[in-house]
PDB file of C-alpha atoms in Angstrom:
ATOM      1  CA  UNK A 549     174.981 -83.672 290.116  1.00  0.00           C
ATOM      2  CA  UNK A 550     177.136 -80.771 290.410  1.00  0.00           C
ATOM      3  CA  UNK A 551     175.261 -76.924 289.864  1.00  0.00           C
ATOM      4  CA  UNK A 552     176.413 -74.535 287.376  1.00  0.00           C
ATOM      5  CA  UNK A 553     179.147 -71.886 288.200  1.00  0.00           C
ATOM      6  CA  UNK A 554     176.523 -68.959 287.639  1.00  0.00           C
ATOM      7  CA  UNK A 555     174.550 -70.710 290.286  1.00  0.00           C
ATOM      8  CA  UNK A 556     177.605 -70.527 292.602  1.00  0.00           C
ATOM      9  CA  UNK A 557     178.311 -67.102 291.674  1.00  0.00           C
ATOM     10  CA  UNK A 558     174.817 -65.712 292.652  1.00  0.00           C
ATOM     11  CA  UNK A 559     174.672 -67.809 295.958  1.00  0.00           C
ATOM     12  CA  UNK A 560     178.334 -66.367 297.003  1.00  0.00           C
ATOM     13  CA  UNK A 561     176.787 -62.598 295.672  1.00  0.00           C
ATOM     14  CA  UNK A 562     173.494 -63.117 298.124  1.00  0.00           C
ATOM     15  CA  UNK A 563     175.429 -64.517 300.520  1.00  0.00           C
ATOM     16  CA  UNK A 564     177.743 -61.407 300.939  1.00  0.00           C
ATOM     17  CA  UNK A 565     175.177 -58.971 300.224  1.00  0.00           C
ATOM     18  CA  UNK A 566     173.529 -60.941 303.110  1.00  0.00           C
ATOM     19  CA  UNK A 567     176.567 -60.337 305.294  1.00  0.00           C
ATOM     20  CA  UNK A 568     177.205 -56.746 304.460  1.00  0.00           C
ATOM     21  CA  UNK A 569     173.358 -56.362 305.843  1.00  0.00           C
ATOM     22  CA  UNK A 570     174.063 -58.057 309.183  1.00  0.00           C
ATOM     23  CA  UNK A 571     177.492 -55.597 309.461  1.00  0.00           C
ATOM     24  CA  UNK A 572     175.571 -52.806 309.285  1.00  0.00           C
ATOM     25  CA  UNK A 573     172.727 -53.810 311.276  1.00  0.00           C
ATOM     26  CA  UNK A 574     175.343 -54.186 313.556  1.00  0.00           C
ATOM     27  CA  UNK A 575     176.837 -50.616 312.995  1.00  0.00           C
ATOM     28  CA  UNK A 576     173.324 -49.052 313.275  1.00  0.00           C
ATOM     29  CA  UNK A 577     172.812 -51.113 316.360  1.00  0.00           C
ATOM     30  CA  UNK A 578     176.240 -49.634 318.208  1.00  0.00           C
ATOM     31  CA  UNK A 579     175.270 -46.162 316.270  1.00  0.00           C
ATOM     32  CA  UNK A 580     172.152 -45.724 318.080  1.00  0.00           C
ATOM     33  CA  UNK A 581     173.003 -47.431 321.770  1.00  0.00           C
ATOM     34  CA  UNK A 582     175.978 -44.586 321.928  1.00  0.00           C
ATOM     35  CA  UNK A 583     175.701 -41.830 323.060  1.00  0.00           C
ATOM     36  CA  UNK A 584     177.891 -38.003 322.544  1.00  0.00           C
ATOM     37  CA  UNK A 585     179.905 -36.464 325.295  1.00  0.00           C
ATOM     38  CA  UNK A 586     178.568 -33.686 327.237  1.00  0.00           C
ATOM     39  CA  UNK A 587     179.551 -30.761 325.480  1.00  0.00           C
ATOM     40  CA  UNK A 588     182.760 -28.929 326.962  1.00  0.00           C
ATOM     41  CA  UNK A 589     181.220 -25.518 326.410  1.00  0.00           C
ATOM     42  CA  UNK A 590     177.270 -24.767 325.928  1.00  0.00           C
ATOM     43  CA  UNK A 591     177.265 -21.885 322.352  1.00  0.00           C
ATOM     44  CA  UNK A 592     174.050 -20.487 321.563  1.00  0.00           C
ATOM     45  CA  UNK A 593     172.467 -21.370 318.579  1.00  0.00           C
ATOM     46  CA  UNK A 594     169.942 -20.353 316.058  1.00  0.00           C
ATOM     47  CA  UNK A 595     167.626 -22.977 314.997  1.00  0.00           C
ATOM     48  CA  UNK A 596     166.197 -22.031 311.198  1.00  0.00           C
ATOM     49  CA  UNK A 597     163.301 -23.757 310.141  1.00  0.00           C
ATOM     50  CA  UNK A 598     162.223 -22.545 306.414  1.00  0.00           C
ATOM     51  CA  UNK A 599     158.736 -23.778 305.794  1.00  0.00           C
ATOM     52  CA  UNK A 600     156.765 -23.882 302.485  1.00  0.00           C
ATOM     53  CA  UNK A 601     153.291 -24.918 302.452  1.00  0.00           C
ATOM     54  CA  UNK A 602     151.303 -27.464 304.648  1.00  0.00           C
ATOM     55  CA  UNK A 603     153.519 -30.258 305.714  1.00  0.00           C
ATOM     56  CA  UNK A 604     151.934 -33.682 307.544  1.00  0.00           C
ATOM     57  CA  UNK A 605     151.946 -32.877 311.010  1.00  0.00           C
ATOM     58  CA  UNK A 606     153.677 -29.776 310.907  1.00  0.00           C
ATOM     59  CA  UNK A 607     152.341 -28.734 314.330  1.00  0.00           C
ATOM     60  CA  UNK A 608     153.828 -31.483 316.279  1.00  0.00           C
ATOM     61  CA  UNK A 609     157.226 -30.939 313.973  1.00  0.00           C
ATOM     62  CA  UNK A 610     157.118 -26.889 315.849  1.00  0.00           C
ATOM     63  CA  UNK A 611     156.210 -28.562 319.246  1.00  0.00           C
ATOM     64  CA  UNK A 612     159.107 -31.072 319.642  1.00  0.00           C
ATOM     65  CA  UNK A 613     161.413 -27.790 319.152  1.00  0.00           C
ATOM     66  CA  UNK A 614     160.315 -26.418 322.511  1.00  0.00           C
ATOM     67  CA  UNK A 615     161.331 -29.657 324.502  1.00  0.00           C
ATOM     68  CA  UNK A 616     165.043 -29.201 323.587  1.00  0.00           C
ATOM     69  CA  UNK A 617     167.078 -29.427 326.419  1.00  0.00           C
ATOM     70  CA  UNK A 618     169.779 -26.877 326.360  1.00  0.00           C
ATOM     71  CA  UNK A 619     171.106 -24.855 328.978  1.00  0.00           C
ATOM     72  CA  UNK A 620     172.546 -22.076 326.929  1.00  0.00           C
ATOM     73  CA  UNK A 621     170.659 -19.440 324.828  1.00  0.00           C
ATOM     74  CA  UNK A 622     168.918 -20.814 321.799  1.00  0.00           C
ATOM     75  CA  UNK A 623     165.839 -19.635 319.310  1.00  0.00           C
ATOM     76  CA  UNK A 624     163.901 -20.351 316.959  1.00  0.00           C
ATOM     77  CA  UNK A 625     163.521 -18.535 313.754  1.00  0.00           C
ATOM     78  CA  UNK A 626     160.538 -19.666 311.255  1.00  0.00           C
ATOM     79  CA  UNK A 627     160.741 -18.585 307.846  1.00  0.00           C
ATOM     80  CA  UNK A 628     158.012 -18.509 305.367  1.00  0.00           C
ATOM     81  CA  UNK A 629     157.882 -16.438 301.861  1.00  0.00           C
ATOM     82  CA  UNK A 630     154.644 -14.765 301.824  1.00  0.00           C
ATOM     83  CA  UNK A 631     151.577 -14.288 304.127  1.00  0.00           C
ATOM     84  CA  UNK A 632     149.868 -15.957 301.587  1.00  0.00           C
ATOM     85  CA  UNK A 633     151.871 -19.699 302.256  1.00  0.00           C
ATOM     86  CA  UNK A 634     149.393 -21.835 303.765  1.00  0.00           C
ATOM     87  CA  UNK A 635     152.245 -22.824 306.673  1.00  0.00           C
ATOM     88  CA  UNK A 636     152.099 -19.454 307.684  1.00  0.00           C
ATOM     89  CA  UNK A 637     149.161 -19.063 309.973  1.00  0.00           C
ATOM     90  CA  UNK A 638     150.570 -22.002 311.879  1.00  0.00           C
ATOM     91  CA  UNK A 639     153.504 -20.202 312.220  1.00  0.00           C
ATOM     92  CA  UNK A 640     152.136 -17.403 313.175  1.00  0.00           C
ATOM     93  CA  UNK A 641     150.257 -19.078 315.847  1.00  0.00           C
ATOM     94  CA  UNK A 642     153.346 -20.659 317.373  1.00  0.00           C
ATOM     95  CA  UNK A 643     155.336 -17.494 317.334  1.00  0.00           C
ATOM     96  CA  UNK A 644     152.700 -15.542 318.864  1.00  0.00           C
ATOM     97  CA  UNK A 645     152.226 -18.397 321.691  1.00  0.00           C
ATOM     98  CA  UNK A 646     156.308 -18.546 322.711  1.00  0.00           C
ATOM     99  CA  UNK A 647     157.359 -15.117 322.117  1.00  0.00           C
ATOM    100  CA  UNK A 648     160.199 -15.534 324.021  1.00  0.00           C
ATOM    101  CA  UNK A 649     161.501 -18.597 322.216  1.00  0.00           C
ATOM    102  CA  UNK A 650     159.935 -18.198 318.873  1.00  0.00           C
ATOM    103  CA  UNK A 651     160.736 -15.269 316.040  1.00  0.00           C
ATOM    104  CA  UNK A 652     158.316 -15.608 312.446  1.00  0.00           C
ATOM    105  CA  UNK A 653     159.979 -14.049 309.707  1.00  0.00           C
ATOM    106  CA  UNK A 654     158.605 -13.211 306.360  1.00  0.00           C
ATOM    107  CA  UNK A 655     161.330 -13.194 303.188  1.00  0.00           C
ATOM    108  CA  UNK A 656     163.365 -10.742 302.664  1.00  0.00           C
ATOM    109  CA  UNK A 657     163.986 -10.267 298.846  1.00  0.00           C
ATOM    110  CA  UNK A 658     165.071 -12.807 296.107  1.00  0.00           C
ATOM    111  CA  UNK A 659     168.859 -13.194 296.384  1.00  0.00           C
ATOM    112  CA  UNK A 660     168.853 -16.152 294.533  1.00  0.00           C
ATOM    113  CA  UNK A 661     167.258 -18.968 292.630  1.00  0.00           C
ATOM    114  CA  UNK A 662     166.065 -21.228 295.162  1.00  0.00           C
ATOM    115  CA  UNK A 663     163.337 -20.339 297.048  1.00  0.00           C
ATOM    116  CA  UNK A 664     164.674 -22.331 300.249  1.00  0.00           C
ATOM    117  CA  UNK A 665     168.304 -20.731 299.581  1.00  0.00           C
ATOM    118  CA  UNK A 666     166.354 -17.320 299.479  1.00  0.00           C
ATOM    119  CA  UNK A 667     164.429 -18.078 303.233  1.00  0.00           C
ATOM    120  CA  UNK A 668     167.390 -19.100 304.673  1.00  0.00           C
ATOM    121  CA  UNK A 669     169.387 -15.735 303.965  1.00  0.00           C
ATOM    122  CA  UNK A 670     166.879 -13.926 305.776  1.00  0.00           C
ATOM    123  CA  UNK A 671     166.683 -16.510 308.443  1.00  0.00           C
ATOM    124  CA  UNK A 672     170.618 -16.200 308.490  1.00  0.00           C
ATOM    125  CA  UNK A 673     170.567 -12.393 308.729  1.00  0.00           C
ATOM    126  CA  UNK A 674     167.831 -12.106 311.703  1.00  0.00           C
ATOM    127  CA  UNK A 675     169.778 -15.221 313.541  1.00  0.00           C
ATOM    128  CA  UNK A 676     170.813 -13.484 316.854  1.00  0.00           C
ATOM    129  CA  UNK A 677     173.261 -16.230 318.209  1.00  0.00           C
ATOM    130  CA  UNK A 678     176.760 -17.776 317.074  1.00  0.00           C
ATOM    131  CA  UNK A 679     175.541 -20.892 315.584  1.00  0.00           C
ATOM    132  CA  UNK A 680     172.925 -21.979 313.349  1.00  0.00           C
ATOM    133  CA  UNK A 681     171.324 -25.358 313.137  1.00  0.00           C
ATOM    134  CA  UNK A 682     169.015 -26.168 310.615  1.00  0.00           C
ATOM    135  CA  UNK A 683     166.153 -28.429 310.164  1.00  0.00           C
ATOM    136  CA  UNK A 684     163.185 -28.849 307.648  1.00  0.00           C
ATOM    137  CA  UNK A 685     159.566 -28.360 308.417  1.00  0.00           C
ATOM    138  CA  UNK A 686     158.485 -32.174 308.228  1.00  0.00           C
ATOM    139  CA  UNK A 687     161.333 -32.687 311.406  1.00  0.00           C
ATOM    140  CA  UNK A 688     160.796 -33.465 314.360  1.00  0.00           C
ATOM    141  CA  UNK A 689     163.935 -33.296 317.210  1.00  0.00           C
ATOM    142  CA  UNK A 690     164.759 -34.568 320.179  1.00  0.00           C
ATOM    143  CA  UNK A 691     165.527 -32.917 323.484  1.00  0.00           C
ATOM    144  CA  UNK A 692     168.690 -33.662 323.157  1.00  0.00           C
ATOM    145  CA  UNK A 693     169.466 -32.000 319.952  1.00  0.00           C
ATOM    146  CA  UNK A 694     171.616 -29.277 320.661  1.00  0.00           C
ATOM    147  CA  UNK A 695     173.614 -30.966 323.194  1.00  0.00           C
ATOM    148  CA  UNK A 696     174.290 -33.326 320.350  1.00  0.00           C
ATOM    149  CA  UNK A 697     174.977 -30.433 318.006  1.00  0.00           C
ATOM    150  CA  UNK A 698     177.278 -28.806 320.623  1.00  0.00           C
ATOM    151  CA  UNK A 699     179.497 -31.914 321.504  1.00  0.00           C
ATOM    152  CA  UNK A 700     180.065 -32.837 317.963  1.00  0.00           C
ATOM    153  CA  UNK A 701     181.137 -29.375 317.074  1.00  0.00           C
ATOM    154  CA  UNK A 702     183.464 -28.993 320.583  1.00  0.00           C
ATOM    155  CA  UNK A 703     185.346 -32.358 319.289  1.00  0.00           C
ATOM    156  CA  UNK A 704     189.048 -31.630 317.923  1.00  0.00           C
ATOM    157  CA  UNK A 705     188.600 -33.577 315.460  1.00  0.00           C
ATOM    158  CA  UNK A 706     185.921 -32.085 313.625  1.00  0.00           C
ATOM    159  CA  UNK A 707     186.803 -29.323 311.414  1.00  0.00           C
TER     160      UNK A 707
END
């Protein structure tokens, strides 16, 4: 008893879906084992973090910032609209605790239409250093995350 060509069709489908999973578990695999080069040259950067309201854990999010490892110059510039956002007594907090590191800045006008475009034109204008990185409120980083930042932006082939 021989099965019907749509049968055949849908096993060779699932069976190549199947195999496109395995290639990139595979890819994701390599992906996460490798590692960047260390950067040929250490820039400074500005980290922007626009916030907006109470995110889960948005405490621990701040806290992983201060264990980047980085030997250059590097801040951190928290962004919230009003005094009235519910994120910003946390930021306050954390700004006030790591003066050195740490720089809370309220919004600056309405340039635009995007309230997240709008904090991160003020961010952009108090930034001190030559690069900015950017990362939400609800992220968390790793130590290495400038070093990462820097290497991929020192390779010649990335524009």
């Amino acid at each position: 008893m021989s099965l019907p060509l749509a049968t055949w069709i849908l096993f060779a489908l699932a069976a190549f879906g199947a195999l496109v999973q395995l290639v990139e578990l595979y890819a994701l695999w390599k992906l996460r084992r490798s590692r960047p080069p260390e950067p040929l040259r250490y820039p400074s950067f500005s980290l922007l973090k626009p916030l907006c309201g109470l995110d889960d854990e948005l405490r621990e999010n701040l806290q992983s910032h201060l264990a980047i490892d980085y030997p250059a110059d590097w801040e951190i510039l928290l962004g919230v609209r009003s005094e009235a956002d519910l994120a910003y007594p946390i930021a306050k907090e954390f700004a006030d605790r790591y003066p050195d590191r740490v720089q809370l800045v309220l919004q600056e006008g309405e340039p635009g239409h995007n309230p997240k475009v709008n904090q991160l034109i003020t961010l952009t204008r108090k930034a001190r250093y030559e690069l900015i990185a950017i990362t939400d409120s609800n992220v968390r980083v790793a130590p290495a995350h400038l070093r990462e930042h820097a290497a991929l932006l020192g390779d010649p082939a990335i524009g």
